[in-house]
Coordinates of C-alpha atoms and ligand atoms in Angstrom, one line a residue:
X1 CA 78.3 94.8 135.9
X2 CA 76.2 98.2 136.8
X3 CA 79.0 100.6 138.1
X4 CA 78.9 101.9 140.5
X5 CA 79.8 105.8 139.8
X6 CA 80.7 106.6 135.1
X7 CA 81.4 109.1 133.0
X8 CA 78.6 110.9 130.8
X9 CA 81.1 111.8 128.1
X10 CA 79.9 112.9 124.1
X11 CA 80.0 114.3 120.8
X12 CA 80.6 117.9 121.8
X13 CA 83.4 117.0 124.8
X14 CA 85.1 115.1 122.0
X15 CA 85.0 117.2 119.8
X16 CA 85.8 120.5 121.8
X17 CA 89.0 118.1 123.2
X18 CA 89.9 117.9 119.4
X19 CA 90.2 121.8 118.9
X20 CA 92.0 122.8 122.0
X21 CA 94.4 119.4 120.2
X22 CA 94.6 121.0 117.2
X23 CA 95.4 124.4 118.1
X24 CA 99.0 125.9 119.7
X25 CA 98.0 125.1 123.4
X26 CA 98.0 122.6 125.2
X27 CA 99.0 123.2 128.5
X28 CA 97.7 127.4 130.4
X29 CA 96.0 128.6 127.3
X30 CA 92.9 130.9 127.0
X31 CA 90.7 127.6 127.9
X32 CA 92.5 127.3 131.6
X33 CA 91.0 131.2 132.0
X34 CA 88.2 130.4 130.8
X35 CA 86.7 127.5 132.0
X36 CA 88.2 129.9 135.8
X37 CA 85.1 132.7 134.8
X38 CA 83.0 129.4 133.6
X39 CA 83.6 128.0 136.5
X40 CA 82.6 130.7 139.2
X41 CA 79.7 132.2 137.6
X42 CA 78.5 129.3 138.1
X43 CA 79.2 128.8 142.1
X44 CA 79.3 132.7 142.6
X45 CA 82.6 133.3 143.6
X46 CA 85.1 136.1 142.7
X47 CA 88.3 133.4 141.7
X48 CA 88.4 129.8 140.6
X49 CA 91.6 128.3 140.3
X50 CA 92.1 125.5 137.9
X51 CA 94.8 122.7 139.4
X52 CA 95.4 119.7 138.4
X53 CA 92.9 117.4 140.8
X54 CA 91.1 117.9 143.8
X55 CA 94.2 116.7 145.7
X56 CA 96.2 119.6 144.6
X57 CA 92.9 121.4 145.8
X58 CA 93.3 120.6 148.9
X59 CA 96.2 121.4 148.8
X60 CA 96.2 125.3 147.4
X61 CA 93.9 125.5 149.7
X62 CA 95.9 125.0 153.3
X63 CA 99.6 126.1 150.7
X64 CA 97.0 129.9 150.4
X65 CA 96.1 130.0 154.5
X66 CA 99.8 129.2 155.3
X67 CA 98.9 126.5 157.3
X68 CA 102.5 124.6 158.6
X69 CA 105.0 123.1 160.6
X70 CA 103.0 122.6 164.5
X71 CA 99.8 124.0 163.6
X72 CA 95.9 121.4 163.8
X73 CA 93.4 121.0 161.2
X74 CA 90.3 120.2 162.3
X75 CA 88.9 117.4 159.0
X76 CA 85.8 114.9 159.9
X77 CA 87.1 110.6 160.4
X78 CA 84.6 109.8 157.2
X79 CA 85.8 110.8 153.9
X80 CA 88.3 110.3 151.6
X81 CA 92.4 110.2 152.7
X82 CA 92.9 112.8 150.6
X83 CA 91.3 114.8 153.2
X84 CA 93.5 114.7 155.4
X85 CA 97.0 114.1 153.5
X86 CA 97.2 117.3 152.5
X87 CA 97.4 119.2 156.3
X88 CA 100.2 116.7 156.2
X89 CA 101.9 118.7 152.8
X90 CA 101.9 121.4 155.0
X91 CA 103.9 118.9 157.8
X92 CA 101.3 120.0 159.9
X93 CA 99.0 117.5 161.6
X94 CA 95.1 116.3 161.5
X95 CA 93.0 116.7 164.3
X96 CA 89.5 113.9 163.3
X97 CA 86.8 115.1 164.7
X98 CA 83.9 112.5 164.1
X99 CA 80.5 113.2 162.4
X100 CA 76.9 112.7 163.1
X101 CA 75.4 109.5 162.9
X102 CA 71.8 110.2 160.9
X103 CA 74.2 111.9 157.1
X104 CA 77.8 110.4 158.8
X105 CA 79.0 114.7 157.9
X106 CA 81.3 116.6 160.1
X107 CA 79.7 117.7 163.6
X108 CA 79.6 121.5 164.5
X109 CA 80.4 119.6 167.6
X110 CA 82.8 117.6 168.1
X111 CA 84.2 119.9 166.0
X112 CA 84.4 122.9 169.0
X113 CA 85.4 119.8 171.3
X114 CA 88.9 118.9 168.9
X115 CA 90.1 122.7 169.0
X116 CA 93.1 123.8 170.8
X117 CA 95.3 127.1 169.8
X118 CA 97.1 125.2 167.6
X119 CA 93.9 125.0 165.1
X120 CA 94.5 126.8 162.0
X121 CA 91.2 125.4 159.8
X122 CA 88.8 123.6 159.1
X123 CA 88.0 121.7 156.0
X124 CA 84.5 120.3 156.1
X125 CA 83.2 117.9 154.0
X126 CA 79.8 118.2 152.4
X127 CA 79.8 114.0 152.0
X128 CA 77.4 112.3 150.0
X129 CA 76.6 115.8 147.9
X130 CA 75.0 116.7 150.9
X131 CA 76.9 120.0 152.6
X132 CA 77.3 120.4 155.4
X133 CA 76.8 122.7 158.1
X134 CA 78.1 125.9 156.6
X135 CA 76.4 128.7 159.8
X136 CA 76.8 127.4 162.9
X137 CA 81.2 125.8 161.5
X138 CA 81.0 129.7 160.1
X139 CA 80.0 130.8 163.9
X140 CA 82.5 128.3 165.5
X141 CA 85.6 129.5 163.3
X142 CA 84.9 133.2 163.9
X143 CA 84.2 132.6 167.1
X144 CA 88.2 130.8 167.4
X145 CA 89.5 133.0 164.4
X146 CA 90.1 129.4 162.3
X147 CA 89.9 129.1 158.5
X148 CA 86.9 127.5 157.2
X149 CA 87.9 124.8 154.4
X150 CA 85.0 122.4 152.2
X151 CA 85.9 119.9 150.8
X152 CA 82.8 119.8 147.8
X153 CA 84.3 117.4 145.2
X154 CA 81.1 115.8 146.3
X155 CA 79.1 118.5 146.3
X156 CA 79.1 120.5 142.8
X157 CA 75.9 122.1 143.1
X158 CA 74.6 121.2 146.1
X159 CA 73.3 124.6 147.9
X160 CA 73.2 125.3 151.3
X161 CA 70.0 127.5 152.8
X162 CA 70.2 129.5 148.9
X163 CA 73.2 129.8 148.5
X164 CA 76.7 126.9 146.3
X165 CA 78.6 125.0 147.2
X166 CA 81.8 126.9 146.8
X167 CA 81.5 129.9 147.9
X168 CA 79.4 129.1 151.9
X169 CA 83.7 128.9 153.0
X170 CA 86.8 131.0 153.1
X171 CA 88.1 128.1 150.2
X172 CA 86.6 125.8 148.2
X173 CA 87.9 122.4 147.5
X174 CA 86.2 120.7 143.4
X175 CA 87.5 118.2 142.0
X176 CA 86.7 116.6 138.5
X177 CA 88.4 112.8 138.0
X178 CA 85.4 110.7 136.1
X179 CA 83.2 109.9 138.7
X180 CA 82.6 113.2 140.2
X181 CA 79.6 115.4 139.3
X182 CA 81.5 116.9 135.6
X183 CA 84.9 114.9 134.2
X184 CA 87.8 116.5 133.1
X185 CA 89.9 113.1 133.0
X186 CA 91.6 114.5 136.6
X187 CA 91.1 117.6 137.5
X188 CA 90.9 120.1 140.2
X189 CA 89.7 123.8 141.1
X190 CA 89.5 125.9 144.7
X191 CA 86.9 128.6 144.9
X192 CA 86.8 131.3 146.7
X193 CA 86.6 134.9 147.2
X194 CA 89.6 136.2 148.2
X195 CA 91.6 138.1 146.2
X196 CA 95.0 137.3 147.1
X197 CA 94.8 133.5 148.3
X198 CA 94.2 132.9 144.7
X199 CA 97.4 135.4 143.3
X200 CA 99.3 132.7 145.9
X201 CA 96.9 129.9 144.5
X202 CA 98.7 130.2 140.6
X203 CA 101.9 131.2 141.9
X204 CA 101.6 127.5 144.4
X205 CA 100.5 125.2 140.4
X206 CA 103.5 126.4 138.8
X207 CA 106.7 126.4 140.7
X208 CA 106.2 129.5 142.8
X209 CA 107.0 131.1 138.9
X210 CA 105.2 134.5 139.0
X211 CA 104.9 134.9 135.0
X212 CA 103.6 131.9 133.6
X213 CA 105.8 130.9 129.6
X214 CA 102.8 131.6 127.6
X215 CA 102.8 135.2 129.1
X216 CA 106.2 136.0 129.0
X217 CA 106.2 134.4 125.0
X218 CA 103.5 137.4 124.1
X219 CA 105.4 139.5 126.4
X220 CA 108.8 138.5 124.1
X221 CA 111.0 138.4 127.3
X222 CA 112.8 135.0 129.0
X223 CA 112.6 136.6 132.5
X224 CA 110.8 135.1 135.5
X225 CA 111.4 135.4 138.6
X226 CA 110.6 132.0 141.8
X227 CA 109.1 133.8 144.3
X228 CA 107.8 130.8 146.9
X229 CA 108.3 126.8 146.5
X230 CA 105.0 125.9 144.3
X231 CA 104.5 122.4 142.0
X232 CA 103.9 121.6 138.8
X233 CA 99.6 121.6 138.8
X234 CA 98.4 122.7 136.0
X235 CA 95.4 121.7 134.3
X236 CA 95.4 122.1 130.3
X237 CA 93.8 123.4 128.8
X238 CA 92.7 120.3 126.7
X239 CA 91.7 119.1 130.2
X240 CA 89.6 123.0 130.6
X241 CA 87.9 122.3 127.5
X242 CA 86.2 118.6 128.6
X243 CA 85.7 120.1 131.2
X244 CA 84.2 124.0 129.6
X245 CA 81.9 121.6 128.2
X246 CA 80.8 119.7 130.2
X247 CA 79.8 121.3 133.1
X248 CA 77.4 123.6 130.5
X249 CA 75.7 120.1 131.1
X250 CA 75.3 119.8 135.6
X251 CA 72.2 121.4 135.4
X252 CA 70.5 118.1 133.6
X253 CA 73.3 115.7 135.4
X254 CA 72.4 116.8 138.5
X255 CA 68.1 116.3 137.3
X256 CA 69.2 112.6 136.8
X257 CA 71.1 112.0 140.5
X258 CA 68.0 114.3 141.8
X259 CA 65.5 111.5 140.2
X260 CA 67.4 108.7 140.5
X261 CA 68.4 109.4 144.6
X262 CA 64.4 110.3 145.2
X263 CA 63.5 107.4 143.7
X264 CA 65.5 104.6 145.5
X265 CA 64.5 106.7 148.9
X266 CA 61.2 106.7 148.7
X267 CA 61.7 103.1 148.1
X268 CA 64.2 102.9 150.8
X269 CA 61.9 103.6 153.4
X270 CA 60.0 101.3 153.5
X271 CA 62.5 98.0 152.4
X272 CA 63.1 96.3 155.9
X273 CA 67.5 95.8 155.9
X274 CA 68.6 99.9 154.6
X275 CA 68.1 102.7 155.5
X276 CA 68.8 105.8 153.7
X277 CA 71.0 108.5 154.7
X278 CA 69.3 111.6 156.7
X279 CA 69.3 114.8 154.2
X280 CA 68.4 118.4 156.4
X281 CA 65.7 120.1 154.2
X282 CA 67.7 123.0 154.7
X283 CA 70.6 121.5 151.6
X284 CA 69.6 120.9 147.7
X285 CA 72.0 117.7 148.0
X286 CA 73.8 116.9 144.6
X287 CA 74.1 113.2 145.0
X288 CA 77.9 112.6 144.2
X289 CA 76.9 109.3 146.5
X290 CA 74.2 107.2 147.4
X291 CA 74.5 105.9 150.9
X292 CA 72.8 104.0 152.7
X293 CA 73.2 101.6 156.1
X294 CA 72.4 97.7 156.1
X295 CA 70.7 96.4 158.7
X296 CA 73.5 93.8 159.5
X297 CA 72.1 91.6 161.7
X298 CA 68.8 90.6 158.7
X299 CA 72.4 91.2 155.8
X300 CA 72.7 86.7 156.1
X301 CA 76.9 87.3 156.0
X302 CA 77.1 90.8 156.9
X303 CA 78.1 93.8 154.1
X304 CA 80.2 90.7 152.1
X305 CA 77.5 88.9 152.3
X306 CA 75.3 91.9 150.9
X307 CA 78.2 92.8 148.1
X308 CA 78.2 88.8 147.0
X309 CA 74.5 88.9 145.4
X310 CA 74.8 92.7 144.8
X311 CA 77.7 91.8 142.8
X312 CA 76.4 88.1 141.6
X313 CA 73.6 90.0 140.5
X314 CA 75.9 92.2 138.0
X315 CA 76.0 95.3 140.1
X316 CA 78.8 97.0 141.3
X317 CA 78.6 99.2 145.0
X318 CA 81.3 100.0 147.3
X319 CA 81.8 101.7 150.4
X320 CA 83.0 105.5 151.3
X321 CA 85.2 104.9 153.1
X322 CA 87.3 103.7 155.8
X323 CA 87.8 106.3 158.5
X324 CA 90.8 108.2 157.4
X325 CA 92.1 107.0 161.3
X326 CA 92.5 103.8 160.7
X327 CA 94.9 104.2 157.5
X328 CA 97.7 102.9 158.7
X329 CA 99.7 105.5 157.8
X330 CA 97.8 107.5 160.2
X331 CA 98.3 104.8 162.6
X332 CA 101.3 104.8 162.6
X333 CA 103.0 108.8 162.0
X334 CA 99.9 109.8 164.3
X335 CA 99.0 107.5 166.6
X336 CA 95.7 107.3 165.8
X337 CA 93.5 104.6 167.1
X338 CA 89.7 102.6 167.4
X339 CA 87.7 104.5 169.7
X340 CA 89.0 107.9 168.2
X341 CA 85.8 109.0 165.9
X342 CA 83.8 106.4 167.8
X343 CA 80.5 107.5 165.2
X344 CA 82.5 107.6 162.2
X345 CA 83.9 103.4 162.6
X346 CA 81.1 102.3 163.6
X347 CA 78.8 103.3 160.4
X348 CA 81.3 102.7 158.5
X349 CA 80.6 99.0 159.1
X350 CA 77.5 99.0 157.2
X351 CA 77.5 101.8 155.5
X352 CA 77.3 100.9 151.0
X353 CA 77.0 102.7 148.6
X354 CA 74.8 102.4 145.8
X355 CA 75.0 103.4 141.5
X356 CA 74.0 105.8 140.7
X357 CA 75.3 108.3 137.3
X358 CA 73.7 110.6 135.2
X359 CA 73.5 107.8 131.5
X360 CA 72.0 105.6 134.8
X361 CA 68.7 103.4 132.7
X362 CA 65.5 103.2 134.3
X363 CA 66.3 99.5 134.2
X364 CA 69.2 99.4 135.4
X365 CA 67.4 101.5 138.7
X366 CA 64.5 99.5 138.8
X367 CA 67.1 96.4 138.6
X368 CA 68.9 98.0 141.5
X369 CA 66.1 97.8 143.3
X370 CA 63.9 94.7 143.5
X371 CA 68.1 93.2 144.5
X372 CA 68.2 95.5 147.4
X373 CA 64.3 93.8 148.1
X374 CA 65.4 90.0 147.2
X375 CA 68.5 90.7 149.2
X376 CA 66.7 91.1 152.6
X377 CA 64.0 89.9 151.7
X378 CA 65.0 86.2 151.3
X379 CA 66.8 86.2 155.1
X380 CA 63.5 86.8 156.4
X381 CA 62.8 83.5 155.3
Ligands
PLP1 C1 87.8 112.8 144.9 C2 87.8 113.3 146.3 C3 89.7 113.9 146.2 C4 90.5 114.0 145.7 O1 90.1 114.1 144.5 P1 90.7 113.5 143.2 O2 90.5 114.4 141.9 O3 91.0 112.4 143.0 O4 92.6 114.3 143.8 C5 88.9 114.2 148.0 N1 88.7 114.3 147.9 C6 87.1 114.2 148.5 C7 85.8 113.6 149.0 C8 86.9 112.8 147.1 O5 85.2 111.8 146.7

């Protein structure tokens, strides 16, 4: 089976992890700050705060901004549920904005129509690895005095008008889940130039306690204070060692993802029945996902039929995403319903994510291409 996404782990990664297992520090030790520093250097920010998932990174960002009950945060409808969930964690209300039909990225014009006196922030999602229109979003957020947050869980290594993802918003969240650009098993990072907010997030990830176990140990002291309500969102030294090793390989991972995407785009632009998403000229895409829209009328059995036929040919495809406001939890808790974000809802019905990952062989890539061409050719006769 060709998977839709897969991690790449080599002997260097394994050695880095084993080395930590033989050391004194398994959780917060020297590897955490080393990984944070290396990551901040890659995205060009002053600060990077490591946490144990992309979801924790989003939650920490909401906490750092002081989002709370009575507040609203605008999120796109086309994203993973965690983008909206982090708002709910803080007792605030996510407000769903519709997306651009070509790229499925949050539409700045839609964001503007959703702003109220309660709006505290907007979270842009770099869906598939394509940076949102940050200059447009920044001018809207500045005009209304609200914060701009980026969910760049798809976009490590992407750039917008020459500036890297991670440096485009007040706070940016990344994930290191195995299907993402680099992995630590589970893990996440928040990048920012706001030193105070970084401090707040370092408290937040460790129970709101003002000094770490390692610091106390080094100072020969037992005393600590809990100054805020935090969580245990710490990333381990084991994970950070893997992260440091993976980060070194990011340029190669990106190069391969872009090669595969370029080949798909070239071929699928002339295969009837599938249409790649549109890409703006002012970005460098990171291609976490390669999403195409199916012309359902030309596809026997619709998207389910396409799914089944790909599966029969040994290819696993996926759908990213069910619009968040359509999930039962949001319908019940926030009274959301179909019709709220018509573009996301309509496009959702015909999107499919094709396999793309750095270790993908040319042969597997060509197998995906011929399978798609075959499925649509047979439908036309
Ligand atoms: C992966 C992902 C997350 C959550 O990251 P985890 O590390 O799985 O918690 C959030 N938002 C988007 C867009 C993602 O793709």
